Short mmCIF file of C-alpha atoms in Angstrom, two decimals:
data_model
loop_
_atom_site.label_atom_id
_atom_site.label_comp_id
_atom_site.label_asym_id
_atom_site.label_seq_id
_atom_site.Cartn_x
_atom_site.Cartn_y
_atom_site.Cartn_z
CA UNK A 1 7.40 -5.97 8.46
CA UNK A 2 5.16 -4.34 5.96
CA UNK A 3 6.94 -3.91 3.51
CA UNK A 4 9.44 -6.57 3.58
CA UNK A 5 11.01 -5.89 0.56
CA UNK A 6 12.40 -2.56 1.84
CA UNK A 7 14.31 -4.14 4.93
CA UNK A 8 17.32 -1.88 5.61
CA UNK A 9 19.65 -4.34 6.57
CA UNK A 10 18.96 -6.29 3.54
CA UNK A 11 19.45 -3.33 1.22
CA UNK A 12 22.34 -2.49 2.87
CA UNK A 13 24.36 -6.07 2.25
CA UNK A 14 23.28 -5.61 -1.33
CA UNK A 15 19.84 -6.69 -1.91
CA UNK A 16 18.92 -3.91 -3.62
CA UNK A 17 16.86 -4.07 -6.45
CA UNK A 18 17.69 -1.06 -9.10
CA UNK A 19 14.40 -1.24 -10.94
CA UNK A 20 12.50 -1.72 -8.25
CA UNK A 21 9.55 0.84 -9.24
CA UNK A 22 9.59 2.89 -12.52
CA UNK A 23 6.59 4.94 -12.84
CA UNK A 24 6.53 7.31 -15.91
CA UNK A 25 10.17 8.47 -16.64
CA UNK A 26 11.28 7.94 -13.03
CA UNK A 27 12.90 4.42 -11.97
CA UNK A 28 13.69 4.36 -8.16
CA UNK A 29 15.75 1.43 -6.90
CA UNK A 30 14.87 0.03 -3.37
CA UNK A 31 17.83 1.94 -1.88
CA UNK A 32 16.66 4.83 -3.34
CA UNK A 33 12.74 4.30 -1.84
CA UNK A 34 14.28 3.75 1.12
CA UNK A 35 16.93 6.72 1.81
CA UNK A 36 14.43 9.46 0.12
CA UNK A 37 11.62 8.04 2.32
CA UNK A 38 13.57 7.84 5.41
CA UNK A 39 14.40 11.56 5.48
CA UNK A 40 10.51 12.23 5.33
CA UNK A 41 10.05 9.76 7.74
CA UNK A 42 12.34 11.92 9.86
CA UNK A 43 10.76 15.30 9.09
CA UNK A 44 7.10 13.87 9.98
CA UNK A 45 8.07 11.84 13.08
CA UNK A 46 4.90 12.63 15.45
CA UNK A 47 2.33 13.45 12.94
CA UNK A 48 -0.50 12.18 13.09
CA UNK A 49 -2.76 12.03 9.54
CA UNK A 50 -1.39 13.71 6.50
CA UNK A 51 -2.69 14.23 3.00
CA UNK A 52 -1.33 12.91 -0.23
CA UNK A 53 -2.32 14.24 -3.55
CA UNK A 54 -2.53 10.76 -5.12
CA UNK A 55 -0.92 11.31 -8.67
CA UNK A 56 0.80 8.80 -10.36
CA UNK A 57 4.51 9.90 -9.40
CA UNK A 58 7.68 9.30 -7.80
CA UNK A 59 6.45 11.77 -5.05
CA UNK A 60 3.39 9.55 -4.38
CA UNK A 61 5.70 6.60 -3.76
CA UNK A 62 8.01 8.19 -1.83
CA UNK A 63 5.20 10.24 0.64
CA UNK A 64 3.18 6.97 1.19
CA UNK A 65 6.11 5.04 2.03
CA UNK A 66 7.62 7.40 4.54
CA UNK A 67 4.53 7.30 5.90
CA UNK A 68 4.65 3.66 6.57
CA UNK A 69 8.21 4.08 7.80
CA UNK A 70 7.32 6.78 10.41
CA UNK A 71 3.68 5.52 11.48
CA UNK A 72 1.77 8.18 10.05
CA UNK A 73 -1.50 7.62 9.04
CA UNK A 74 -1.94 8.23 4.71
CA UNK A 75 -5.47 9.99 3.27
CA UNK A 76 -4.87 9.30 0.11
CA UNK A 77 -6.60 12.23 -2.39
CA UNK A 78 -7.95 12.08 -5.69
CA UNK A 79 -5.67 14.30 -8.02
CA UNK A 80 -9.17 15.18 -9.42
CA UNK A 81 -11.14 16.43 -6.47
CA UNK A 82 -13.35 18.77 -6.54
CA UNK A 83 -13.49 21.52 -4.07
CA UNK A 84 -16.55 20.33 -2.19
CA UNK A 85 -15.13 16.35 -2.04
CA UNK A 86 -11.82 18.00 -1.51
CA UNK A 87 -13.48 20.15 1.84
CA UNK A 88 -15.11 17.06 3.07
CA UNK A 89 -12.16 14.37 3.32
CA UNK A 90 -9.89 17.43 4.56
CA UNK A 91 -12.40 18.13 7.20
CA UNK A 92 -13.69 14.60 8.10
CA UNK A 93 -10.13 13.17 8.29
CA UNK A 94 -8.37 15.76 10.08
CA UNK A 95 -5.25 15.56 7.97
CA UNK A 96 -2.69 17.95 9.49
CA UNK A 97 -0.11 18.78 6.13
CA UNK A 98 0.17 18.27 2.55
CA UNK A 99 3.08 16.11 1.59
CA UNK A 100 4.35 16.54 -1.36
CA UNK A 101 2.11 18.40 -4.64
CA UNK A 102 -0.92 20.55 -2.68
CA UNK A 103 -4.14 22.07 -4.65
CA UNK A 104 -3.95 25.48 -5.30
CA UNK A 105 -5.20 28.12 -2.11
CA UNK A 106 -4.78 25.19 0.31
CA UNK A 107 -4.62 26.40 4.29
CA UNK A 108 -2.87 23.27 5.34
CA UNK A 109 0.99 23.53 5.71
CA UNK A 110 3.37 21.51 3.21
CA UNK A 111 5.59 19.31 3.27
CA UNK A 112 8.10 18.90 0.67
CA UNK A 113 8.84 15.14 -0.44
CA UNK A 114 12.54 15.13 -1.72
CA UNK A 115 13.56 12.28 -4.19
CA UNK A 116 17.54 12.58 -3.59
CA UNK A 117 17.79 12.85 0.12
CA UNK A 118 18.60 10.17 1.87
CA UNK A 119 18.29 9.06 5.86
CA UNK A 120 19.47 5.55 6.52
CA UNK A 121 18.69 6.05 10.36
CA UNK A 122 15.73 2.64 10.75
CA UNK A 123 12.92 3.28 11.99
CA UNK A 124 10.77 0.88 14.76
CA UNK A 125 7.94 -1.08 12.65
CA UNK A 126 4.43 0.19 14.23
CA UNK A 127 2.55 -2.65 15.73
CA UNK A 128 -0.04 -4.33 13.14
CA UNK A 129 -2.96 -2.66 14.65
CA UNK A 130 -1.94 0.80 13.75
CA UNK A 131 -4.20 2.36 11.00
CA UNK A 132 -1.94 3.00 7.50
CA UNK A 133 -4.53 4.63 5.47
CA UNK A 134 -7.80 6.22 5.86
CA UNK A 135 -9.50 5.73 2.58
CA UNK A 136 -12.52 7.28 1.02
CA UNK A 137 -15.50 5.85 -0.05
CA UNK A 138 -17.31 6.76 -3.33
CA UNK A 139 -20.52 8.49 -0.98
CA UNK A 140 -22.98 6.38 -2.30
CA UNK A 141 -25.68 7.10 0.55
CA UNK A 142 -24.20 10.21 1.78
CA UNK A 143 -20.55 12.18 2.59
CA UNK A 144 -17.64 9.36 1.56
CA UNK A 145 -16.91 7.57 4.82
CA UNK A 146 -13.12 7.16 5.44
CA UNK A 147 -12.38 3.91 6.39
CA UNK A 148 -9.74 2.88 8.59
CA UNK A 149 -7.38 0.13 7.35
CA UNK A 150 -4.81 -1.05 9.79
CA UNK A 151 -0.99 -2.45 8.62
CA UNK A 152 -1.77 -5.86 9.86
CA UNK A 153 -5.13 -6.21 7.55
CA UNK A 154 -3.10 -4.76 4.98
CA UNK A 155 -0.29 -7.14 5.03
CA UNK A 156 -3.19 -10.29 5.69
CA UNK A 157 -4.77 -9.10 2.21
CA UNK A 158 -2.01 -8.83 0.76
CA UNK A 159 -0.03 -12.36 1.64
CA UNK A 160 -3.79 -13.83 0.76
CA UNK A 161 -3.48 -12.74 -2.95
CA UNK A 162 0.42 -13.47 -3.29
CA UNK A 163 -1.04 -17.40 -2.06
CA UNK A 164 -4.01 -17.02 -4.87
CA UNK A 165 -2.10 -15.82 -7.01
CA UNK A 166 0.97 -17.02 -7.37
CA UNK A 167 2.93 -13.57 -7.04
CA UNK A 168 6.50 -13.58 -5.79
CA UNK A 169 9.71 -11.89 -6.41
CA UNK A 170 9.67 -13.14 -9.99
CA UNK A 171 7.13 -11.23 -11.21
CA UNK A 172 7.09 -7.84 -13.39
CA UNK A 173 3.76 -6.24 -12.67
CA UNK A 174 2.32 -3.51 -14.62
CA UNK A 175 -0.61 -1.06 -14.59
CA UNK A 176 -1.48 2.44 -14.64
CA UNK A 177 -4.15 2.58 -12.08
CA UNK A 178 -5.11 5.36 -9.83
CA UNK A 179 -3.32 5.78 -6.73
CA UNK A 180 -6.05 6.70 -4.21
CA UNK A 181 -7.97 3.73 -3.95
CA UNK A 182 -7.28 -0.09 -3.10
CA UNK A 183 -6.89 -1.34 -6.53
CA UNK A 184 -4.20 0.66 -7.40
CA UNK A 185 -2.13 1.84 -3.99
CA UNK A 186 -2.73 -1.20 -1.42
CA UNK A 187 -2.75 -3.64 -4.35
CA UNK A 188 -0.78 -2.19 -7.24
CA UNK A 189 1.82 -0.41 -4.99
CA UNK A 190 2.45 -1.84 -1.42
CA UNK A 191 1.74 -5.75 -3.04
CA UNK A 192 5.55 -5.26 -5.05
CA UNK A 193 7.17 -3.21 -2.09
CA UNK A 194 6.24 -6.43 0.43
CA UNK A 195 6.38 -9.40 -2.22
CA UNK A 196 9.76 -8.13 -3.68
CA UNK A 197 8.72 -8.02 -7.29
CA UNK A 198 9.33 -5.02 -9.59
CA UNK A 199 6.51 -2.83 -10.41
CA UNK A 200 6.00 -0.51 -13.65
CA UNK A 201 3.37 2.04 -13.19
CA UNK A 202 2.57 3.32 -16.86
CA UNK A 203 0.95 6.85 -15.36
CA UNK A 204 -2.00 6.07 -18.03
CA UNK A 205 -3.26 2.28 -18.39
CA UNK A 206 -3.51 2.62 -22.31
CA UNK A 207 -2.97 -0.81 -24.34
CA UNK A 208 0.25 0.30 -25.90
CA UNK A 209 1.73 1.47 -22.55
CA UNK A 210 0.95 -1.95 -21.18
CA UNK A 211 2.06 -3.65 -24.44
CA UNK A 212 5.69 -2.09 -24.40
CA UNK A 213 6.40 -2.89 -20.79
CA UNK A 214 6.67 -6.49 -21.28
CA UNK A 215 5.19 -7.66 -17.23
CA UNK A 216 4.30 -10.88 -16.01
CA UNK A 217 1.27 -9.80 -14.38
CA UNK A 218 -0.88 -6.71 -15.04
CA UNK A 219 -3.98 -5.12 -13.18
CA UNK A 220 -6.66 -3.13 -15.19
CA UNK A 221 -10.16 -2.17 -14.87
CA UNK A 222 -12.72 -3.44 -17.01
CA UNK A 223 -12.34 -0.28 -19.24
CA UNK A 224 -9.20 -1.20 -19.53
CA UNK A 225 -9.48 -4.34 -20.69
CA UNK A 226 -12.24 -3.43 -23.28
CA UNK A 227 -9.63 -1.09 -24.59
CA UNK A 228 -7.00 -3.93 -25.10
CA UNK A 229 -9.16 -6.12 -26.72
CA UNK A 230 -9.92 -3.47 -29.57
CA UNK A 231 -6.04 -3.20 -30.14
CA UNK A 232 -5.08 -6.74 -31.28
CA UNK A 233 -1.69 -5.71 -31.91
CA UNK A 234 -1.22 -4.64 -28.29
CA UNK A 235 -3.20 -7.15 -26.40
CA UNK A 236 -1.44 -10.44 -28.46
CA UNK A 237 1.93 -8.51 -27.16
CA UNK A 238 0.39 -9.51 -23.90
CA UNK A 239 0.43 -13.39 -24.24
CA UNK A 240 4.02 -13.27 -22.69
CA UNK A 241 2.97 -12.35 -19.48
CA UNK A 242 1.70 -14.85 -16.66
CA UNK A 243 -1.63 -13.27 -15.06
CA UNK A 244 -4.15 -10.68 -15.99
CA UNK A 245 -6.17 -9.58 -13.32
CA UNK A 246 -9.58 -7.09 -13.76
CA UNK A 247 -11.07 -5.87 -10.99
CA UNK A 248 -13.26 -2.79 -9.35
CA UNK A 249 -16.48 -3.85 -11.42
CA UNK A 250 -17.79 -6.85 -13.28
CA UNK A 251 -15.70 -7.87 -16.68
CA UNK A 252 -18.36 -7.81 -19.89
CA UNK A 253 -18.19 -11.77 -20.82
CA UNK A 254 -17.34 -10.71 -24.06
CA UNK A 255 -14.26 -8.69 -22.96
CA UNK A 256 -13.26 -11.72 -20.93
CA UNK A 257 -13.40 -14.22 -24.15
CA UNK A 258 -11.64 -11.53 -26.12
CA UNK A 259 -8.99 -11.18 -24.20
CA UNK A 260 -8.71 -14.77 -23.69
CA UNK A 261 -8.29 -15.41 -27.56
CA UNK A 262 -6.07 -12.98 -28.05
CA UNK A 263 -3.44 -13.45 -25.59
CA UNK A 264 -3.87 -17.43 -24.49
CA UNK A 265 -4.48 -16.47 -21.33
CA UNK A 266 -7.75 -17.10 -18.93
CA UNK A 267 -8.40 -13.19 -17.14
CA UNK A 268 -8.57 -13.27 -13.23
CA UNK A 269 -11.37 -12.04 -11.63
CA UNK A 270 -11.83 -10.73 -8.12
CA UNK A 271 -13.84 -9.28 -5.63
CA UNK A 272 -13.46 -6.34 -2.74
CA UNK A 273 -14.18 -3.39 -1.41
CA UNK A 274 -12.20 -0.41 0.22
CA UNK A 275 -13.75 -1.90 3.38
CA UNK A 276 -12.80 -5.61 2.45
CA UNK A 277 -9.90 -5.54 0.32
CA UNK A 278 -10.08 -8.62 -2.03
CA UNK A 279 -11.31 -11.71 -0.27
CA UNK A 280 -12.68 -13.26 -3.06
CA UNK A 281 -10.28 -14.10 -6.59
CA UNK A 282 -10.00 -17.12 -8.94
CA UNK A 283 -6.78 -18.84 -8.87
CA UNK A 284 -4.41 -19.09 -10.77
CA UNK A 285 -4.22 -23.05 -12.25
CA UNK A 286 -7.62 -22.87 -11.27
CA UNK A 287 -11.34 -22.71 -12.53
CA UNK A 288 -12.00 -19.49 -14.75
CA UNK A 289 -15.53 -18.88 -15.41
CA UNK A 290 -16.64 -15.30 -17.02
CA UNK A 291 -18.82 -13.35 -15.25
CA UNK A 292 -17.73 -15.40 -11.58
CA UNK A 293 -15.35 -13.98 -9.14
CA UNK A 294 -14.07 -17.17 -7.53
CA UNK A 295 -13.45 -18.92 -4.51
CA UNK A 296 -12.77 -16.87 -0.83
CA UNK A 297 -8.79 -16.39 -0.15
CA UNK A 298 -7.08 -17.78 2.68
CA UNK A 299 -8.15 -16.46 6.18
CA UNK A 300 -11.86 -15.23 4.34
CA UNK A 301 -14.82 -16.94 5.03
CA UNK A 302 -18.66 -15.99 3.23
CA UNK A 303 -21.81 -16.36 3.54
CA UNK A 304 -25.30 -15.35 1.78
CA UNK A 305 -28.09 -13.85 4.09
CA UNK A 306 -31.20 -13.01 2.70
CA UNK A 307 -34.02 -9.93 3.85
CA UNK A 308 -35.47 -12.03 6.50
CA UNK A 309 -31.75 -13.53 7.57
CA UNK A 310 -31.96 -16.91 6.75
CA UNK A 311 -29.25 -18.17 5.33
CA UNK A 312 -29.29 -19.21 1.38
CA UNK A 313 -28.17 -21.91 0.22
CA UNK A 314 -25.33 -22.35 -2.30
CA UNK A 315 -26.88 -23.65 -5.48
CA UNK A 316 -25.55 -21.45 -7.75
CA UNK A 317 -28.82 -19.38 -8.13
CA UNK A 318 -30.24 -18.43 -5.29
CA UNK A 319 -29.52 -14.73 -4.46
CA UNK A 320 -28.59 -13.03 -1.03
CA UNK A 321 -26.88 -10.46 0.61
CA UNK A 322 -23.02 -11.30 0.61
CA UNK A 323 -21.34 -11.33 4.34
CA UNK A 324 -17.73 -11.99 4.51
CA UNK A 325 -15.15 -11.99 7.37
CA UNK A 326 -12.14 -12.03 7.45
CA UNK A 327 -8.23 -10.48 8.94
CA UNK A 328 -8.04 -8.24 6.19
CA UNK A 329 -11.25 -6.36 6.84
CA UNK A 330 -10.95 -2.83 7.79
CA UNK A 331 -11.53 -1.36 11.76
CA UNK A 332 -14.70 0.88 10.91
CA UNK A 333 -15.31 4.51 9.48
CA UNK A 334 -13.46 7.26 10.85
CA UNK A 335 -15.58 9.19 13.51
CA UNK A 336 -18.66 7.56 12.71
CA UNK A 337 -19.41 4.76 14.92
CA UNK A 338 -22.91 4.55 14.22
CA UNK A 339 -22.12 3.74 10.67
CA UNK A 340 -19.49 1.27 12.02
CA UNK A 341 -21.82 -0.75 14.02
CA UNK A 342 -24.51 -0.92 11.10
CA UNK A 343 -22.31 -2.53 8.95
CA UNK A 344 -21.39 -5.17 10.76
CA UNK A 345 -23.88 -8.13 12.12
CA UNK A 346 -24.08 -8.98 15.83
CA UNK A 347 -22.43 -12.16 15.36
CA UNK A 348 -19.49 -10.91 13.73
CA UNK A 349 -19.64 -10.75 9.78
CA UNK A 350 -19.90 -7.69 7.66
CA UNK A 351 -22.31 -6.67 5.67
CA UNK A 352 -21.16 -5.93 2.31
CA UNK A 353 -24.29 -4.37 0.61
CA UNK A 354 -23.52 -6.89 -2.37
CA UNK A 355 -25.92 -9.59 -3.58
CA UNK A 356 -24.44 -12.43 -4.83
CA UNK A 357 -25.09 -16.15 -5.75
CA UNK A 358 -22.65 -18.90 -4.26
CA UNK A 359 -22.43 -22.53 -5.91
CA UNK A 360 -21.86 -25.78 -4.44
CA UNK A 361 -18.48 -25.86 -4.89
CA UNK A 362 -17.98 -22.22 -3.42
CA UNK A 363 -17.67 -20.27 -6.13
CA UNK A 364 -19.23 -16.77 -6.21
CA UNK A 365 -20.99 -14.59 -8.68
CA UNK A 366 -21.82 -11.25 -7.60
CA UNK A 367 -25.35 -9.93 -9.10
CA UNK A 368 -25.33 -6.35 -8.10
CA UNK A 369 -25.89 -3.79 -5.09
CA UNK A 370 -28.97 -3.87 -2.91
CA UNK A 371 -29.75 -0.20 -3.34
CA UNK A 372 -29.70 1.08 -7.26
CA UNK A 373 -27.41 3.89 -6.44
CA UNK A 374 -24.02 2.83 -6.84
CA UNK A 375 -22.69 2.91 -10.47
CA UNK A 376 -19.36 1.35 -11.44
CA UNK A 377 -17.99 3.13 -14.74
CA UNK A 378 -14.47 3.29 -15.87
CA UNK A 379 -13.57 1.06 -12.74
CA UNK A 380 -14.75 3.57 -10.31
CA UNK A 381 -17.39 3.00 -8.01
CA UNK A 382 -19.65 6.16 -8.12
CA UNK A 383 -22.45 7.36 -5.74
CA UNK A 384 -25.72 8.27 -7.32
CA UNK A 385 -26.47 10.48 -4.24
CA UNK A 386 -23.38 12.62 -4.46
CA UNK A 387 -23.75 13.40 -8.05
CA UNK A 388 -27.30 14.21 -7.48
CA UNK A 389 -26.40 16.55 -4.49
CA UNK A 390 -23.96 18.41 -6.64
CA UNK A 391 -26.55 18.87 -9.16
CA UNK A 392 -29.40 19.86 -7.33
CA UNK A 393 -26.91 22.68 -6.34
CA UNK A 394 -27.40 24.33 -9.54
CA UNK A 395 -30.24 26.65 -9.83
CA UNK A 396 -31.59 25.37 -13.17
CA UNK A 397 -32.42 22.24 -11.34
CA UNK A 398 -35.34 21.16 -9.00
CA UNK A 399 -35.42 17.62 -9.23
CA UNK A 400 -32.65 15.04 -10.29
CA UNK A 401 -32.13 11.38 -10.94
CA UNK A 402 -28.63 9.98 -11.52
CA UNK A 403 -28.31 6.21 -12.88
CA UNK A 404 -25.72 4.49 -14.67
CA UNK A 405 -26.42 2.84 -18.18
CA UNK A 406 -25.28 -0.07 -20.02
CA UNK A 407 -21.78 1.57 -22.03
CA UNK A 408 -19.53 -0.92 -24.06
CA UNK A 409 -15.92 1.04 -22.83
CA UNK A 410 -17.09 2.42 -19.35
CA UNK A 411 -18.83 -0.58 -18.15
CA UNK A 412 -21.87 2.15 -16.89
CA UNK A 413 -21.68 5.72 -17.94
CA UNK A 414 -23.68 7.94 -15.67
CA UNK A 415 -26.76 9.77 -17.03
CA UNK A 416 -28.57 12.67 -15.09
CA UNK A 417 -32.50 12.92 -15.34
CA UNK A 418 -33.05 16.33 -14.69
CA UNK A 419 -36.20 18.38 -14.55
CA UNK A 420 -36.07 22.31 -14.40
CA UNK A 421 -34.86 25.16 -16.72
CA UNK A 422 -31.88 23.92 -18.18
CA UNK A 423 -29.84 26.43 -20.78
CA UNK A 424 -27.53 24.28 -21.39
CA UNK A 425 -26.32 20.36 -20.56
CA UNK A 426 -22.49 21.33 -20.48
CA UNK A 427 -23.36 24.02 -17.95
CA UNK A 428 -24.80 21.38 -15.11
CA UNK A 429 -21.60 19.07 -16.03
CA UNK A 430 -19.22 21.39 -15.64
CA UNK A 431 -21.05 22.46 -12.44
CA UNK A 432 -20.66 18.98 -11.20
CA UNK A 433 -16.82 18.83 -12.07
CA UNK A 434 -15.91 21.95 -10.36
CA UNK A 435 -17.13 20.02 -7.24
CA UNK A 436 -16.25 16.18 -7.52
CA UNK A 437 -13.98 14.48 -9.10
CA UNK A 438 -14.15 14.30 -12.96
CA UNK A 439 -14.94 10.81 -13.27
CA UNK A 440 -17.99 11.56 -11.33
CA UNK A 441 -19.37 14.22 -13.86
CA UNK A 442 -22.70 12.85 -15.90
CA UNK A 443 -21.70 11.58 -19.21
CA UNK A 444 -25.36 12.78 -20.68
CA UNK A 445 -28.01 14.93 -19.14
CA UNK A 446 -32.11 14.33 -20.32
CA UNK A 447 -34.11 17.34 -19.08
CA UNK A 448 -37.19 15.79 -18.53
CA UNK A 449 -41.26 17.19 -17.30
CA UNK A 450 -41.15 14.52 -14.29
CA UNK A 451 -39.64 12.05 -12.62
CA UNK A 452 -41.48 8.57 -12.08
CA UNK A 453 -42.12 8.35 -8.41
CA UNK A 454 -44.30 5.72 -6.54
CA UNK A 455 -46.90 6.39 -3.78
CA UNK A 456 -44.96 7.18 -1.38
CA UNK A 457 -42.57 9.47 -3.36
CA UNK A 458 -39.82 7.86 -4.01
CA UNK A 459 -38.46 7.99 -7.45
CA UNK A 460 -38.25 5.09 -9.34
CA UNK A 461 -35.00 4.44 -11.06
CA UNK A 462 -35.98 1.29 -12.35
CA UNK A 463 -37.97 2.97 -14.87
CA UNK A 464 -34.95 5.42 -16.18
CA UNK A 465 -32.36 4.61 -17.88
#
């Protein structure tokens, strides 16, 4: 069972749990997740794909869960979307209702999500192959790609970090991450609702938020982190808590020490993708090195490959292509085959698109992205391309560059090169918010006379920034 936590006939002799999730003002017990989520199970029997307007509610939990209960397939959506990204992962995923909140003007039917019904009829568990989510990636070369995750690589992933980890029933956990993305709905939500531990989702990841709420293990971004770290009151309220965990971009070694000294306790770091999920973590009891991601979890095996495919050996500085396999990986991109069948090699490993260095005793640092255009800021991974689409959309603007640059709270903040007649910088931002999701908007615009561009055309981003 997925979510093992939520077994009916457990919750009905009692094992119920009456702080099972709190998330703002809202506390649902497991009895309560599982009545209200069993009447929309009911009403959505035979469905398909539905859409979820992924804000950090009550409403979120209870749609994504009778989802899982009824074996509908989730597309989780940014509460942020702009109307183009919005269009696309409508259109691409072929989602057939809203549940719960819709956007304004929306053509799709909706479904209400109810917090106080209740439908204790069970439900059959879908077979482990059956795809839960269709997640979106961050359209780094192109449209986002939804990716297919099924319930049994779900629940692999997930037992693989419990083992890492340490994570049982025990446990408090605490963050206020998004809920559209792996980091905070596969990891942050389904991880307590199958290992049985409460969860408090703080609706904003601010250090006081995650001060007062007094968990044994908290997930936050690197932004997140570097925000702790400047509020020593908050983060030393930490140092009662077992685990912290960053993840979704590389933690600044300084960060990393910070938080170290001010809480006693050594910060996890991990590795994944929406493809992936984590397969890569420190451990807890283990080594903790800053700037190193750790050791593969159980089931995961890696490898380096470099341009020629030749293996590389693991020496701690020698750089390749990271290839991982693995049960939690995901079953390919939604209606794109070709795309499927580039990412993976012929002898069965996927090709992450990471370079990384491995040492001899297996532990992993990952270096960076073999293209330039995906920028990590705030936690979010951010396609260059898709920004620079957006822009060039905008009449003021003939040519475009979008990079990310060095920023001591965002990780990378993105910056737009842009040459044509701009009147203003706030007008091309806003432009690009109206279409993507905010956290995709440029954080500075440079009008500039050219961009630098080698022989054969291609700009140079190496020289920006």
């Amino acid at each position: 069972m997925l979510l093992r936590s939520l077994d009916a006939i457990a919750v009905a002799r009692g094992d119920d749990l009456p702080d099972a999730v709190r998330i703002g003002d809202t506390t649902l017990s497991r009895s309560d997740i599982l009545g209200a989520a069993g009447a929309l199970a009911k009403r959505i029997g035979g469905a398909e794909r539905v859409a979820v307007l992924a804000t950090p509610t009550a409403s979120t939990v209870i749609a994504v869960v009778g989802c899982l209960l009824a074996g509908v397939t989730v597309v989780p959506v940014p509460p942020d979307a702009g109307s183009a990204e919005l269009d696309h992962i409508l259109r691409d995923s072929g989602a057939q209702a809203w549940l719960g909140a819709a956007p304004d003007g929306t053509d799709l039917p909706v479904v209400p999500v109810r917090l106080h019904t209740r439908d204790w009829h069970s439900h059959p568990e879908p077979p482990p192959s059956s795809i839960a989510f269709v997640l979106y990636t961050s359209g780094t070369t192109g449209p986002p790609k939804g990716v297919l995750l099924s319930r049994g690589a779900i629940a692999a992933g997930l037992d693989a970090l419990a083992d890492a980890w340490k994570w049982t029933a025990n446990d408090t956990l605490v963050h206020g991450l998004p809920l559209f993305h792996v980091h905070g709905l596969i990891l942050g939500l389904l991880g307590p609702l199958r290992v049985g531990s409460r969860l408090i989702h703080t609706v904003r990841p601010t250090p006081a938020a995650y001060a007062q709420a007094n968990g044994s293990l908290y997930f936050g971004v690197p932004t997140v982190w570097s925000r702790v770290v400047e509020d020593e009151v908050s983060a030393k309220a930490l140092s009662g808590a077992r685990l912290l965990v960053s993840g979704s971009a590389p933690l600044p070694v300084p960060v990393f020490e910070r938080l170290a000294d001010l809480t006693g306790l050594v910060p996890i770091e991990r590795y994944g993708m929406s493809e992936t999920m984590i397969t890569v973590s420190t451990r807890v009891g283990g080594e903790h090195r800053p700037g190193w991601v750790g050791l593969p979890v159980a089931g995961v095996e890696t490898r380096l490959i470099d341009e020629d495919g030749t293996p590389v050996p693991h020496d701690g500085e020698s750089i390749g292509e990271l290839q991982v396999r693995g049960p939690m990986l995901f079953d390919g991109y939604l209606g794109r085959p070709d795309a499927t069948a580039a990412s993976w090699t012929e002898d069965g490993w996927f090709k992450t698109g990471d370079v990384a260095v491995i040492d001899e005793h297996g532990f992993h640092r990952i270096v960076g992205r073999e293209s330039t255009d995906l920028i990590k800021s705030g936690g979010y991974r951010i396609g260059a391309g898709e920004v620079e689409t957006s822009l060039l959309g905008h009449p003021a603007v003939r040519e475009v560059a979008v990079v990310g640059v060095p920023d001591d709270d965002l990780g990378q903040r993105l910056v737009a090169y842009v040459v044509g007649d701009v009147p203003s910088p706030e007008d091309l931002i806003e432009h690009v918010v109206a279409e993507l999701s905010a956290h995709k908007r440029p954080r500075e615009i440079r009008v500039v006379d050219s961009l630098p561009r080698n022989a054969l055309g291609k700009v140079q981003k190496n020289k920006l920034g």
